[in-house]
mmCIF file of C-alpha atoms in Angstrom:
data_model
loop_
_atom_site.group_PDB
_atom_site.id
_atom_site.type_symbol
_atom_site.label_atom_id
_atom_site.label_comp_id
_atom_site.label_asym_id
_atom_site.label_seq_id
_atom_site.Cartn_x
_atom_site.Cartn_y
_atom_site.Cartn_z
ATOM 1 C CA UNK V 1 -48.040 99.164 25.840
ATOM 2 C CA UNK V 2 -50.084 101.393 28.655
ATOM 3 C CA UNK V 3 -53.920 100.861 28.183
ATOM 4 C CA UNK V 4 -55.725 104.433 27.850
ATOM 5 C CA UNK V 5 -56.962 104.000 31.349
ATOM 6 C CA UNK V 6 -53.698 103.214 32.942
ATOM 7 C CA UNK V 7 -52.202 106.536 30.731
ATOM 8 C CA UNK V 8 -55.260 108.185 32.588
ATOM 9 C CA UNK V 9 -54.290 106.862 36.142
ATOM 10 C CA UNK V 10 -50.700 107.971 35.572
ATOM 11 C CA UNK V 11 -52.037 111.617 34.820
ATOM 12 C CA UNK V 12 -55.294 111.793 37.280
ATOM 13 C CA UNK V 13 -52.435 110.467 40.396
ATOM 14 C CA UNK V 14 -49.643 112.903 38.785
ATOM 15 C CA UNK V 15 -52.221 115.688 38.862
ATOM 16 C CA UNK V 16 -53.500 114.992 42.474
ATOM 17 C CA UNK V 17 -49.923 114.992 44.216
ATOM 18 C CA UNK V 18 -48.926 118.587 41.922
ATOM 19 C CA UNK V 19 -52.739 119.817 43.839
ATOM 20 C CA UNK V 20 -51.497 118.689 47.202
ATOM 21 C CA UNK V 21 -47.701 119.823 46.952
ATOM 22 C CA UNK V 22 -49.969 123.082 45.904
ATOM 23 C CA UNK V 23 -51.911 123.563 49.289
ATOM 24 C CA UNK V 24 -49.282 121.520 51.662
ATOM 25 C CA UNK V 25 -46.175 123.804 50.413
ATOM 26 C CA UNK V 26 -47.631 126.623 49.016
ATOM 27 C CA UNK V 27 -51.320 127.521 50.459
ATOM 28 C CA UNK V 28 -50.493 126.290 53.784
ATOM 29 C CA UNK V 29 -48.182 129.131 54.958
ATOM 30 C CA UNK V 30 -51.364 131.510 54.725
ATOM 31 C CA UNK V 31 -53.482 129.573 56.637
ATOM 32 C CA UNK V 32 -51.302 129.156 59.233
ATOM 33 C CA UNK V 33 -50.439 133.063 58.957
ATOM 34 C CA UNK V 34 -50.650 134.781 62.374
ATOM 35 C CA UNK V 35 -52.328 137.917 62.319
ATOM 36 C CA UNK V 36 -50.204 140.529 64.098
ATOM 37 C CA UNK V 37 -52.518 142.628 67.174
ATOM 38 C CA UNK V 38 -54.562 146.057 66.127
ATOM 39 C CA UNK V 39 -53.010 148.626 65.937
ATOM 40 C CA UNK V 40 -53.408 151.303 69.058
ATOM 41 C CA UNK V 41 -50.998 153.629 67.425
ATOM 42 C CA UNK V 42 -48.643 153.757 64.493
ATOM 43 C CA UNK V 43 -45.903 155.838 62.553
ATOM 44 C CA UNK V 44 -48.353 158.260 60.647
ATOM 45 C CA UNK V 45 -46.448 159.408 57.957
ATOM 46 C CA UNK V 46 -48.597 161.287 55.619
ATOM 47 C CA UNK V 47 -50.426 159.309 52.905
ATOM 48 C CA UNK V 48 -52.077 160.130 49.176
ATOM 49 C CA UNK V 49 -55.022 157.984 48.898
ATOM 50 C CA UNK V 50 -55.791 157.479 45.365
ATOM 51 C CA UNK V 51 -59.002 156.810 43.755
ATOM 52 C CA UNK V 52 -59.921 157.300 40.021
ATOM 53 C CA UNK V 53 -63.875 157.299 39.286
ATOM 54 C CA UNK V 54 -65.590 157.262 36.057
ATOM 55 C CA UNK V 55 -69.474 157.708 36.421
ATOM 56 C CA UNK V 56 -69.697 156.834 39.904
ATOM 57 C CA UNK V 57 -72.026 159.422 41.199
ATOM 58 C CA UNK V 58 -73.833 157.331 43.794
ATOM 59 C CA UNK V 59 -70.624 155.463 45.135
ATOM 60 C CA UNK V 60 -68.500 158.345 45.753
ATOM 61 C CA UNK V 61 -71.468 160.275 47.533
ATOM 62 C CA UNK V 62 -71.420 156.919 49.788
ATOM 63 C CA UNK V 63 -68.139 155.458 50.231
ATOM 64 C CA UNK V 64 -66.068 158.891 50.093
ATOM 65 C CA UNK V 65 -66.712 159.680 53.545
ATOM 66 C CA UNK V 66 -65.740 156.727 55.264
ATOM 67 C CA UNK V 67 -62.632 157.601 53.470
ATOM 68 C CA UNK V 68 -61.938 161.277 54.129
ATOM 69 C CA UNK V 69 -62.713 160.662 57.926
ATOM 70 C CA UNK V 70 -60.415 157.980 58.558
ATOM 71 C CA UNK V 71 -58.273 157.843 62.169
ATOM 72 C CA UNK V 72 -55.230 159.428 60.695
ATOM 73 C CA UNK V 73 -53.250 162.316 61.428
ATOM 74 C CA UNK V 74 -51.737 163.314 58.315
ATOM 75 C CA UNK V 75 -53.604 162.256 54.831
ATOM 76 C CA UNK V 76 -55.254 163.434 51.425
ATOM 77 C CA UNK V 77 -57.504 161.836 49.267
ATOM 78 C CA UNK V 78 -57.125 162.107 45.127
ATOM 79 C CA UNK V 79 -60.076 161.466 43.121
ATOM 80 C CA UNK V 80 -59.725 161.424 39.710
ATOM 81 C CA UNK V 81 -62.907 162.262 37.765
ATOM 82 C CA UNK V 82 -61.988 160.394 34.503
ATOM 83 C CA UNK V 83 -64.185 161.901 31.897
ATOM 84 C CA UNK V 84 -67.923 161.220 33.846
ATOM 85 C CA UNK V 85 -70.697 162.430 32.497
ATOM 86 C CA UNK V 86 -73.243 161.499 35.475
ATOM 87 C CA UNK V 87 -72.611 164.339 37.979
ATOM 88 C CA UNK V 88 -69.499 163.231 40.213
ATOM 89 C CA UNK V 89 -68.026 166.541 39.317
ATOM 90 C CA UNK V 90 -70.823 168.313 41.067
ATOM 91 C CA UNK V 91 -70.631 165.543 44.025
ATOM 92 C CA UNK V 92 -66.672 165.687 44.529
ATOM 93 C CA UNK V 93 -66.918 169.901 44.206
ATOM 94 C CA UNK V 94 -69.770 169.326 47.248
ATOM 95 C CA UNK V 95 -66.990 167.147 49.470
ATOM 96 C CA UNK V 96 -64.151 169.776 48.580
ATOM 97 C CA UNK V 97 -66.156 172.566 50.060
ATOM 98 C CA UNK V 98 -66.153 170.962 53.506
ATOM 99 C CA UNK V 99 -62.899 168.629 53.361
ATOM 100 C CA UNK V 100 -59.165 170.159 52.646
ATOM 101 C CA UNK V 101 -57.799 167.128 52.311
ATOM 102 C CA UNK V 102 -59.642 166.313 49.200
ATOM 103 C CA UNK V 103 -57.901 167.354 46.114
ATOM 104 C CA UNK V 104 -59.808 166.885 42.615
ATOM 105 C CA UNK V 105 -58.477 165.776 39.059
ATOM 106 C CA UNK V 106 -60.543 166.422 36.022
ATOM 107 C CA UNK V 107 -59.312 164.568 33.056
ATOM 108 C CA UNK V 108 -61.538 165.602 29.912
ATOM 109 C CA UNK V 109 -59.170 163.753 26.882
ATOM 110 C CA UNK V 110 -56.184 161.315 27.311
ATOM 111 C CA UNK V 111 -53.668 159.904 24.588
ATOM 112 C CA UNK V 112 -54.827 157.240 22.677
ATOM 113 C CA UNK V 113 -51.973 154.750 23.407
ATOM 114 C CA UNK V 114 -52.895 155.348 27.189
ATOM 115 C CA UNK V 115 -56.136 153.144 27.477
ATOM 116 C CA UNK V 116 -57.838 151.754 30.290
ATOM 117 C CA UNK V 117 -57.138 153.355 33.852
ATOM 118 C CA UNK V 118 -53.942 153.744 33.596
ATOM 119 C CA UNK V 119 -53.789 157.448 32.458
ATOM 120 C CA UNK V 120 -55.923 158.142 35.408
ATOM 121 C CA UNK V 121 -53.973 156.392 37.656
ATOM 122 C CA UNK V 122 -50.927 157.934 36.459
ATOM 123 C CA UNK V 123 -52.364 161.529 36.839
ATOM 124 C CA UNK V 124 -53.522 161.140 40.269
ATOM 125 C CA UNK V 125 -49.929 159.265 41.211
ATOM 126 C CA UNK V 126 -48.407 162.716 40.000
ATOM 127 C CA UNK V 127 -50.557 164.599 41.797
ATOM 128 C CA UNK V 128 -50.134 162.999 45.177
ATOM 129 C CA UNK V 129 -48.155 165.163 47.713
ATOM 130 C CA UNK V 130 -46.475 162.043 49.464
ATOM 131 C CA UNK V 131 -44.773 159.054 49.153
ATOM 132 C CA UNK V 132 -46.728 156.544 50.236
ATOM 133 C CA UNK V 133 -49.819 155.529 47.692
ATOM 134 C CA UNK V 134 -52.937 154.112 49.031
ATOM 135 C CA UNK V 135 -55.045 152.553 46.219
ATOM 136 C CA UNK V 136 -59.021 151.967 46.066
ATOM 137 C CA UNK V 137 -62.059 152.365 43.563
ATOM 138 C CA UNK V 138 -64.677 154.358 43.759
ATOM 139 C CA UNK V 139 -67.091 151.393 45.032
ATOM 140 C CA UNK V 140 -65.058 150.607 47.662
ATOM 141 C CA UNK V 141 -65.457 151.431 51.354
ATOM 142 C CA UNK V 142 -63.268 150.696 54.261
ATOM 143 C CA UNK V 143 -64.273 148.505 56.547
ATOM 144 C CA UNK V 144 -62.908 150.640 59.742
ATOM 145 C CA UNK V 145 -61.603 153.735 60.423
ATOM 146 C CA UNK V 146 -58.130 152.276 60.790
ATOM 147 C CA UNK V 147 -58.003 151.099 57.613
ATOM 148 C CA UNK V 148 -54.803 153.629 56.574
ATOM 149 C CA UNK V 149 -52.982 152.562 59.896
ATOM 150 C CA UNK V 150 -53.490 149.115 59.585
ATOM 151 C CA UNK V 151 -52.048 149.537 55.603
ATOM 152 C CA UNK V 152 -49.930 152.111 56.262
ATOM 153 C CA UNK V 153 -48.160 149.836 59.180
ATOM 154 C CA UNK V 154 -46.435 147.327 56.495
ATOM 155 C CA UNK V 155 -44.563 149.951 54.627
ATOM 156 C CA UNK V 156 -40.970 150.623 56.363
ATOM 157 C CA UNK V 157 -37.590 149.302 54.802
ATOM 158 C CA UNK V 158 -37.325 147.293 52.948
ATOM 159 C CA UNK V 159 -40.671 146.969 52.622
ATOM 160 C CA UNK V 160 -42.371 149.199 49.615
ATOM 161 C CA UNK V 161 -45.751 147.019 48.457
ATOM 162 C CA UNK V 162 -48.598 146.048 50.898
ATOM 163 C CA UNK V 163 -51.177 143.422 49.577
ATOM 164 C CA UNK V 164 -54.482 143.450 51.176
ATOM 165 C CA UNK V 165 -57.733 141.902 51.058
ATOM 166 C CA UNK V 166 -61.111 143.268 49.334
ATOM 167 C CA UNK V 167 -64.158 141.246 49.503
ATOM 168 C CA UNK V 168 -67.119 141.590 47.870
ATOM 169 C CA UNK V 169 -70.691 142.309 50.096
ATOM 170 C CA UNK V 170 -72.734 139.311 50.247
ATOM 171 C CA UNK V 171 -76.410 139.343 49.033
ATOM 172 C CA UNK V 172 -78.712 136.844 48.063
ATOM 173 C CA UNK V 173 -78.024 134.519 45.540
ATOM 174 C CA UNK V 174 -75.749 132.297 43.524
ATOM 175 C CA UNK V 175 -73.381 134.986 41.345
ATOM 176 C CA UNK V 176 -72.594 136.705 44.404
ATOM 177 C CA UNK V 177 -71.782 133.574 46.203
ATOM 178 C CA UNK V 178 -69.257 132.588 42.905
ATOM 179 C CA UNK V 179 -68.077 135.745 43.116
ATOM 180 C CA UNK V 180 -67.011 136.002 47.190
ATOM 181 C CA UNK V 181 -65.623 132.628 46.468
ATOM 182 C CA UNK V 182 -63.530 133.272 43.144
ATOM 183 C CA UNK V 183 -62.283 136.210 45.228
ATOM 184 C CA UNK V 184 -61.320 134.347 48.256
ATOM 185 C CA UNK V 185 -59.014 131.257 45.704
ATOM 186 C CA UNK V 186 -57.572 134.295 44.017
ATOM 187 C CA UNK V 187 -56.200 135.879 47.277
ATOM 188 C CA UNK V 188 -55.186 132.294 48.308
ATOM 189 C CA UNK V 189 -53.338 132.306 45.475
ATOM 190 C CA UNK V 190 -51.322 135.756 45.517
ATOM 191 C CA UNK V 191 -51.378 135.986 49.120
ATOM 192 C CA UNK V 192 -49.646 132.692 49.319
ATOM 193 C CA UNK V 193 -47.235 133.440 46.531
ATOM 194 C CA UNK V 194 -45.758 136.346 48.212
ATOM 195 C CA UNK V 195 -45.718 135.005 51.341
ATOM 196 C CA UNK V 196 -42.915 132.794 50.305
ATOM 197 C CA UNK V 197 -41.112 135.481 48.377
ATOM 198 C CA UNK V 198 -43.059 134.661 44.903
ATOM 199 C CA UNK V 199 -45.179 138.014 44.754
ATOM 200 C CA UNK V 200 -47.050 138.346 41.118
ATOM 201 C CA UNK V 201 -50.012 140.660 41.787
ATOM 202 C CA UNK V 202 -52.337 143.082 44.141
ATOM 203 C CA UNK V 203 -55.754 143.910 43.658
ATOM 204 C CA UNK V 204 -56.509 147.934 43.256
ATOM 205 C CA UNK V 205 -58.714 147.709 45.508
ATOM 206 C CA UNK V 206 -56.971 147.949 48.336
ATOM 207 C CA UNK V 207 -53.199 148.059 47.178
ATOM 208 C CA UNK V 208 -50.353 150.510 49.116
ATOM 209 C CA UNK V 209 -46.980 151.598 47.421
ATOM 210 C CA UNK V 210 -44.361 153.615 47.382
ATOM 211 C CA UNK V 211 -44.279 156.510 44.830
ATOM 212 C CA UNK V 212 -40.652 156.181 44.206
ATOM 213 C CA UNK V 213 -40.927 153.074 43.347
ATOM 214 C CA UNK V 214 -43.777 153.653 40.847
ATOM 215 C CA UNK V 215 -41.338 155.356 39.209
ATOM 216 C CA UNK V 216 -38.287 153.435 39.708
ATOM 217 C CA UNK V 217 -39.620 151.261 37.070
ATOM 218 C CA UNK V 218 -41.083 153.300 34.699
ATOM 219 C CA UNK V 219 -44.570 153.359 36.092
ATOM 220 C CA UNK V 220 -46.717 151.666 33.615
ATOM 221 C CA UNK V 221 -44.754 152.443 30.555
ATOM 222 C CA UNK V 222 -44.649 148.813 30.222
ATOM 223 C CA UNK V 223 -47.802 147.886 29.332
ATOM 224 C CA UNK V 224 -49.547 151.260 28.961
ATOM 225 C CA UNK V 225 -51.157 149.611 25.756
ATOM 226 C CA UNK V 226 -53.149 147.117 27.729
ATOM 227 C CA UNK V 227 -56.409 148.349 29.303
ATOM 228 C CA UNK V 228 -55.997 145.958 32.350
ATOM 229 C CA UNK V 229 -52.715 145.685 35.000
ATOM 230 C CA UNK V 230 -53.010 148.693 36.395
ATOM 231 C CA UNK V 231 -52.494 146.632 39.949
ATOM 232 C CA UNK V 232 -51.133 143.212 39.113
ATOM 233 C CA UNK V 233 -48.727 144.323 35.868
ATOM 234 C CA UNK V 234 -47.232 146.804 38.089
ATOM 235 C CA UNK V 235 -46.841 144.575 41.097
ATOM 236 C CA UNK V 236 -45.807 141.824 38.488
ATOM 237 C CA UNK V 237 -42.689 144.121 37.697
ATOM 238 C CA UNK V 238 -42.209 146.002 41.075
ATOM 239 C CA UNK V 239 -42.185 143.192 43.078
ATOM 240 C CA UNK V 240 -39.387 141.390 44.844
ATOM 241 C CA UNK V 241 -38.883 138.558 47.736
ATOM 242 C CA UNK V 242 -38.023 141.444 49.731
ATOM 243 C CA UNK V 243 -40.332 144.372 49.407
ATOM 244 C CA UNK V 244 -43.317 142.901 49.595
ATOM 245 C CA UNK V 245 -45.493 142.796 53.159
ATOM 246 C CA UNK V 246 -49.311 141.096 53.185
ATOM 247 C CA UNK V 247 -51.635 142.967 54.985
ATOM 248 C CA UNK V 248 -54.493 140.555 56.617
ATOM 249 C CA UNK V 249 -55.829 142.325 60.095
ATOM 250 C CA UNK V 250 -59.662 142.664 59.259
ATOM 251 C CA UNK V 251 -59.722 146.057 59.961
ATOM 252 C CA UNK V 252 -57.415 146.733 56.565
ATOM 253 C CA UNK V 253 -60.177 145.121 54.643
ATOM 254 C CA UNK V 254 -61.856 147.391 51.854
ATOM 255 C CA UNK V 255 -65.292 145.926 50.946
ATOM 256 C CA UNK V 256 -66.557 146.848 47.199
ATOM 257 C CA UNK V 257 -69.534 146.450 45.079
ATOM 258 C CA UNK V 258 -70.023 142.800 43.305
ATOM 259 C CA UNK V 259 -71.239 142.667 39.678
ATOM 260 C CA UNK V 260 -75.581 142.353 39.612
ATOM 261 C CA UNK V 261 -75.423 139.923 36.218
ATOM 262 C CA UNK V 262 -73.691 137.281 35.066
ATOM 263 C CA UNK V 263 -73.151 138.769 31.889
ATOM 264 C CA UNK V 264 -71.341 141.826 34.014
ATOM 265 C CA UNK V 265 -69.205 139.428 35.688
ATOM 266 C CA UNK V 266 -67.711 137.656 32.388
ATOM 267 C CA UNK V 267 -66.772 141.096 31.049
ATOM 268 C CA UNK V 268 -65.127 142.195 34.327
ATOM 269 C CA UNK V 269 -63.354 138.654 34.968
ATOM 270 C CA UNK V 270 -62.452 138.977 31.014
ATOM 271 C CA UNK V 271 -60.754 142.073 31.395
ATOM 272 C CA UNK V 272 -58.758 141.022 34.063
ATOM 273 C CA UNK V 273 -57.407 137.669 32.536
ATOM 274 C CA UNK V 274 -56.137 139.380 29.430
ATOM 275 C CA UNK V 275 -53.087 140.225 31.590
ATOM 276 C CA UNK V 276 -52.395 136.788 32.943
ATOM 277 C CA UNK V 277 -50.365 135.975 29.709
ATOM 278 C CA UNK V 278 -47.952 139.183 30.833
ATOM 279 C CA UNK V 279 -46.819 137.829 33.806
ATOM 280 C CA UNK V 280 -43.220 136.754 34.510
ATOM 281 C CA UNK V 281 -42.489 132.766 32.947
ATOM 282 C CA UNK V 282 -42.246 131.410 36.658
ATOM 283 C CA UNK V 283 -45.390 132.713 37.586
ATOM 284 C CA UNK V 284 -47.330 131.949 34.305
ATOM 285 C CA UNK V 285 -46.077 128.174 34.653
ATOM 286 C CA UNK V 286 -46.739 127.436 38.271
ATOM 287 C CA UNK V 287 -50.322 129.538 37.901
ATOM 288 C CA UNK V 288 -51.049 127.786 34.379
ATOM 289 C CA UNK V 289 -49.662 123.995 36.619
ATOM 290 C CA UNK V 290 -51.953 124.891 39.669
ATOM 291 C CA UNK V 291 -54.972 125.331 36.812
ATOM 292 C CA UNK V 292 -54.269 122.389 34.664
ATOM 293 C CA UNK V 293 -53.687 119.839 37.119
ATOM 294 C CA UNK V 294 -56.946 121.127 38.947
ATOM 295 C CA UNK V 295 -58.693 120.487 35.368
ATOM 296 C CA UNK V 296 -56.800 117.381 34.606
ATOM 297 C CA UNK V 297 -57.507 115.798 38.608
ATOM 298 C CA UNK V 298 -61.640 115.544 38.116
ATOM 299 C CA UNK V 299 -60.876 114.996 34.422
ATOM 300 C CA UNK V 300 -59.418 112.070 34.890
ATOM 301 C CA UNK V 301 -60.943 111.125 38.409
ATOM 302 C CA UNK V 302 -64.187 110.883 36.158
ATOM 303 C CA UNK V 303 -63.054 109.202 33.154
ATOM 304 C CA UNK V 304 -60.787 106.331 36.468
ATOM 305 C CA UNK V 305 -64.782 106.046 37.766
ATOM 306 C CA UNK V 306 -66.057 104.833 34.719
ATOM 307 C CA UNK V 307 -64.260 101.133 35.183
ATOM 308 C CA UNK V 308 -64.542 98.886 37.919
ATOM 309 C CA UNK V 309 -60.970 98.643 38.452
ATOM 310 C CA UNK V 310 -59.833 101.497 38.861
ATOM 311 C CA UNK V 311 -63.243 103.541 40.926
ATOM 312 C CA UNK V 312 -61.727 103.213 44.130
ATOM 313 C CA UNK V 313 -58.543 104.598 43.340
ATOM 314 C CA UNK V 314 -60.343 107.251 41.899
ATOM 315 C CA UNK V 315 -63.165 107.884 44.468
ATOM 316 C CA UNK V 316 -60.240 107.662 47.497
ATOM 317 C CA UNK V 317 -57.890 110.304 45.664
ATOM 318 C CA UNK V 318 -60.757 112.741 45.018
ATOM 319 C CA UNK V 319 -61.790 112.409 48.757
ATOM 320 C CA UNK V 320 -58.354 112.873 50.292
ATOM 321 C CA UNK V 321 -57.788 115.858 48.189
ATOM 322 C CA UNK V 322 -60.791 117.237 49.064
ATOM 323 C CA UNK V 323 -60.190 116.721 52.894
ATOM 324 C CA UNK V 324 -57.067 118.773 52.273
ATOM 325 C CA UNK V 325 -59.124 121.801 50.575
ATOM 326 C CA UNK V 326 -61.925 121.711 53.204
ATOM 327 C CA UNK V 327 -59.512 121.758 56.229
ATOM 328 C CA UNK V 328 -57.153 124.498 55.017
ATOM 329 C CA UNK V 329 -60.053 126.548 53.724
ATOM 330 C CA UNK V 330 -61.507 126.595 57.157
ATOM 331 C CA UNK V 331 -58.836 128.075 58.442
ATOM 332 C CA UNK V 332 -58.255 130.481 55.678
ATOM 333 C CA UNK V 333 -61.792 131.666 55.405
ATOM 334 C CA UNK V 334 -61.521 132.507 59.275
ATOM 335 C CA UNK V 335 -59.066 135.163 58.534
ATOM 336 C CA UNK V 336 -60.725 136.406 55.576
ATOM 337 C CA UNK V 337 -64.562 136.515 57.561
ATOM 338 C CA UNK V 338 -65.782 134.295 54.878
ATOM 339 C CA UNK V 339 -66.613 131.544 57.402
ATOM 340 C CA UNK V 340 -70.291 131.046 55.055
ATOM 341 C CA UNK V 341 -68.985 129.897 52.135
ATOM 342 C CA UNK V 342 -67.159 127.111 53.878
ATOM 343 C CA UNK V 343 -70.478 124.357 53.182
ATOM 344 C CA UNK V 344 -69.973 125.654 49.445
ATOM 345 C CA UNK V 345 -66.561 124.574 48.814
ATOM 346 C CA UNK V 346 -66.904 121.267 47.584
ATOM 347 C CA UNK V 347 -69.510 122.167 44.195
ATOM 348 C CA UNK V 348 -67.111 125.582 44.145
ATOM 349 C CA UNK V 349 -64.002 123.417 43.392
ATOM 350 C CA UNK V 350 -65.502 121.596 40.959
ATOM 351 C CA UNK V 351 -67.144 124.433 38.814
ATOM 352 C CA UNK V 352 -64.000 126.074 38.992
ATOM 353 C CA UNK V 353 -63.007 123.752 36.272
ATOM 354 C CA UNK V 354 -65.664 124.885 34.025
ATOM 355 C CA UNK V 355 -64.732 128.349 34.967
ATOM 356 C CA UNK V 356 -60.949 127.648 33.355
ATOM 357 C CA UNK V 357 -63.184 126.707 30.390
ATOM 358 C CA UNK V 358 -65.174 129.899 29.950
ATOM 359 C CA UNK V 359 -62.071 132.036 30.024
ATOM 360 C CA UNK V 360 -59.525 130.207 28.683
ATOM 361 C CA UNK V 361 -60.079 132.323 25.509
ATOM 362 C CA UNK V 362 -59.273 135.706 27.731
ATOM 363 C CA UNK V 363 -56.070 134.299 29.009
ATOM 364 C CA UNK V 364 -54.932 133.324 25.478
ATOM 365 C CA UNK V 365 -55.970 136.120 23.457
ATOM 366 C CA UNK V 366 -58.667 138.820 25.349
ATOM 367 C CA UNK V 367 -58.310 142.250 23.978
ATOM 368 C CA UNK V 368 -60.368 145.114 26.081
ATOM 369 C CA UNK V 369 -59.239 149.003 25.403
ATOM 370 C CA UNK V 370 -61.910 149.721 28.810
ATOM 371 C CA UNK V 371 -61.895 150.160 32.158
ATOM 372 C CA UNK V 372 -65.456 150.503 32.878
#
């Protein structure tokens, strides 16, 4: 019969080759991704940018006009004030006098089975003149003027979804740098799925779709009783192997505003994991395999160090999959201009365990009826 440690070096070695079919055959198609030139021109067909704002006086008075002065011919901006009580009316009524293109919803009451964003959302979708839906918050700011081109460029047949990037700023200190990393494995992770055909989710940030297809599938009639999903519920049931484009040229990025507290940060991861368990089965298993044998690889890598026997086995597996992670996160982290955090990635792979810890109880059973 198997000793406990020999059960444990069946599962630690099982667990390390799952990791590295992960990054080999999955990961490793967005690291080698080539990113296509800048764009000098492209086919400007008119776009509805989208952005609903609750409260957000101060960002809206600095991110809107990087927005409404983009390098596009044909464009307007929908900014729905969802119920703030801090003065954005007064702001957005400001930017309306001396922009056309900005069109204002007010939405003072919403049903009660609508909670979250998505009511919001949904208004300003109706609203929008055109077809094509660009999505961002309200503490979000392009990163260049080209940022609809570069967006807009992915979205011709059969394409209908482009995926892009949003980091988070950098400043000082040790949440932010968690938080510009957790960012960075979680577009590894969707990026990567939907390069080869798997798509599951988008961030709002920075998300671009078609409004037919919105409604093709009911909007989000779905799940309208979850706060969260506006972005990756939608994309979850939207998405196929063939509509779906990733959009990686730096000057698509959309920068936003990371959380100032720890305490912030749990509630705003929180809210986003209680949508994890509403993902398609395939996704749910190969996203809850990538976690658990992540967990069970330094679990048991820990427990193999512990005997004489079997510390070498342990110490050499651990090293050669972190070789792996710190040579295709080079490469990714070039395309994604987080080139700093590179140093960090060892003690960030490891407290990402912990993290699976901390909100374990959001995936399983997190309730939140906010957005904000």
């Amino acid at each position: 019969m198997p000793s406990f440690f020999d059960l444990v070096l069946i599962v630690f070695l099982l667990s390390t080759f799952i990791q590295l079919a992960f990054w080999f055959g999955l990961f490793a198609r967005l690291a080698r991704f080539k990113l296509p030139p800048p764009l000098n021109r492209a086919d400007e067909l008119p776009i509805s940018v989208i952005i609903c704002a609750r409260n957000e006086k101060e960002n809206l008075k600095k991110n809107l006009p990087r927005i409404l002065n983009q390098n596009y011919r044909s464009f307007e901006v929908v900014v729905v004030n969802d119920g703030s009580t801090d003065g954005s009316e007064d702001i957005l009524l400001d930017f309306n006098i001396k922009h056309s293109n900005l069109h204002i919803v007010t939405i003072d009451d919403k049903p009660a089975e609508m909670v979250g964003k998505k009511y919001a959302l949904a208004k300003g979708i109706d609203t929008a003149k055109h077809d094509v839906l660009l999505l961002t918050d309200a503490d979000c700011c392009p990163c260049h003027e080209n940022w609809l081109r570069e967006m807009r460029s992915v979205i011709k047949d059969p394409v209908e979804i482009g995926l892009g990037y949003s980091p988070y700023r950098r400043k000082p200190g040790w949440l932010n740098r968690w938080i510009r990393f957790e960012t960075v494995y979680t577009a590894i992770q969707y990026l990567s799925f939907a390069l080869h055909g798997m798509p599951y989710m988008g961030v709002g940030r920075n998300l671009i779709y078609r409004k037919r297809l919105f409604r093709q599938v009911g909007g989000f009639q779905q799940h309208a009783h979850i706060a969260s999903g506006d972005d990756d519920l939608f994309i979850n049931a939207a998405a196929t192997h063939q509509n779906v484009a990733i959009v990686l040229q730096p000057s698509s990025f959309v920068v936003s505003t990371p959380k100032l507290s720890w305490r912030d940060y749990y509630r705003q991861k929180s809210r986003h994991y209680t949508t994890g368990k509403h993902y398609r089965p395939l996704h749910q298993l190969m996203l809850g395999a990538l976690s658990l044998t992540h967990f069970l690889h330094y679990f048991g890598g820990i427990v193999l160090i512990l005997k004489i026997s079997t510390m070498f086995v342990s110490i050499l597996f651990i090293g050669l999959r972190m070789l792996v992670l710190l040579y295709f996160y080079r490469l990714i982290l070039k395309k994604l201009h987080e080139k700093d955090l590179w140093p960090w990635i060892p003690i960030m792979d490891i407290i990402l365990v912990g993290h699976y810890l901390v909100f374990a109880p959001a995936l399983l059973t997190g309730k939140t009826n906010s957005w904000k």
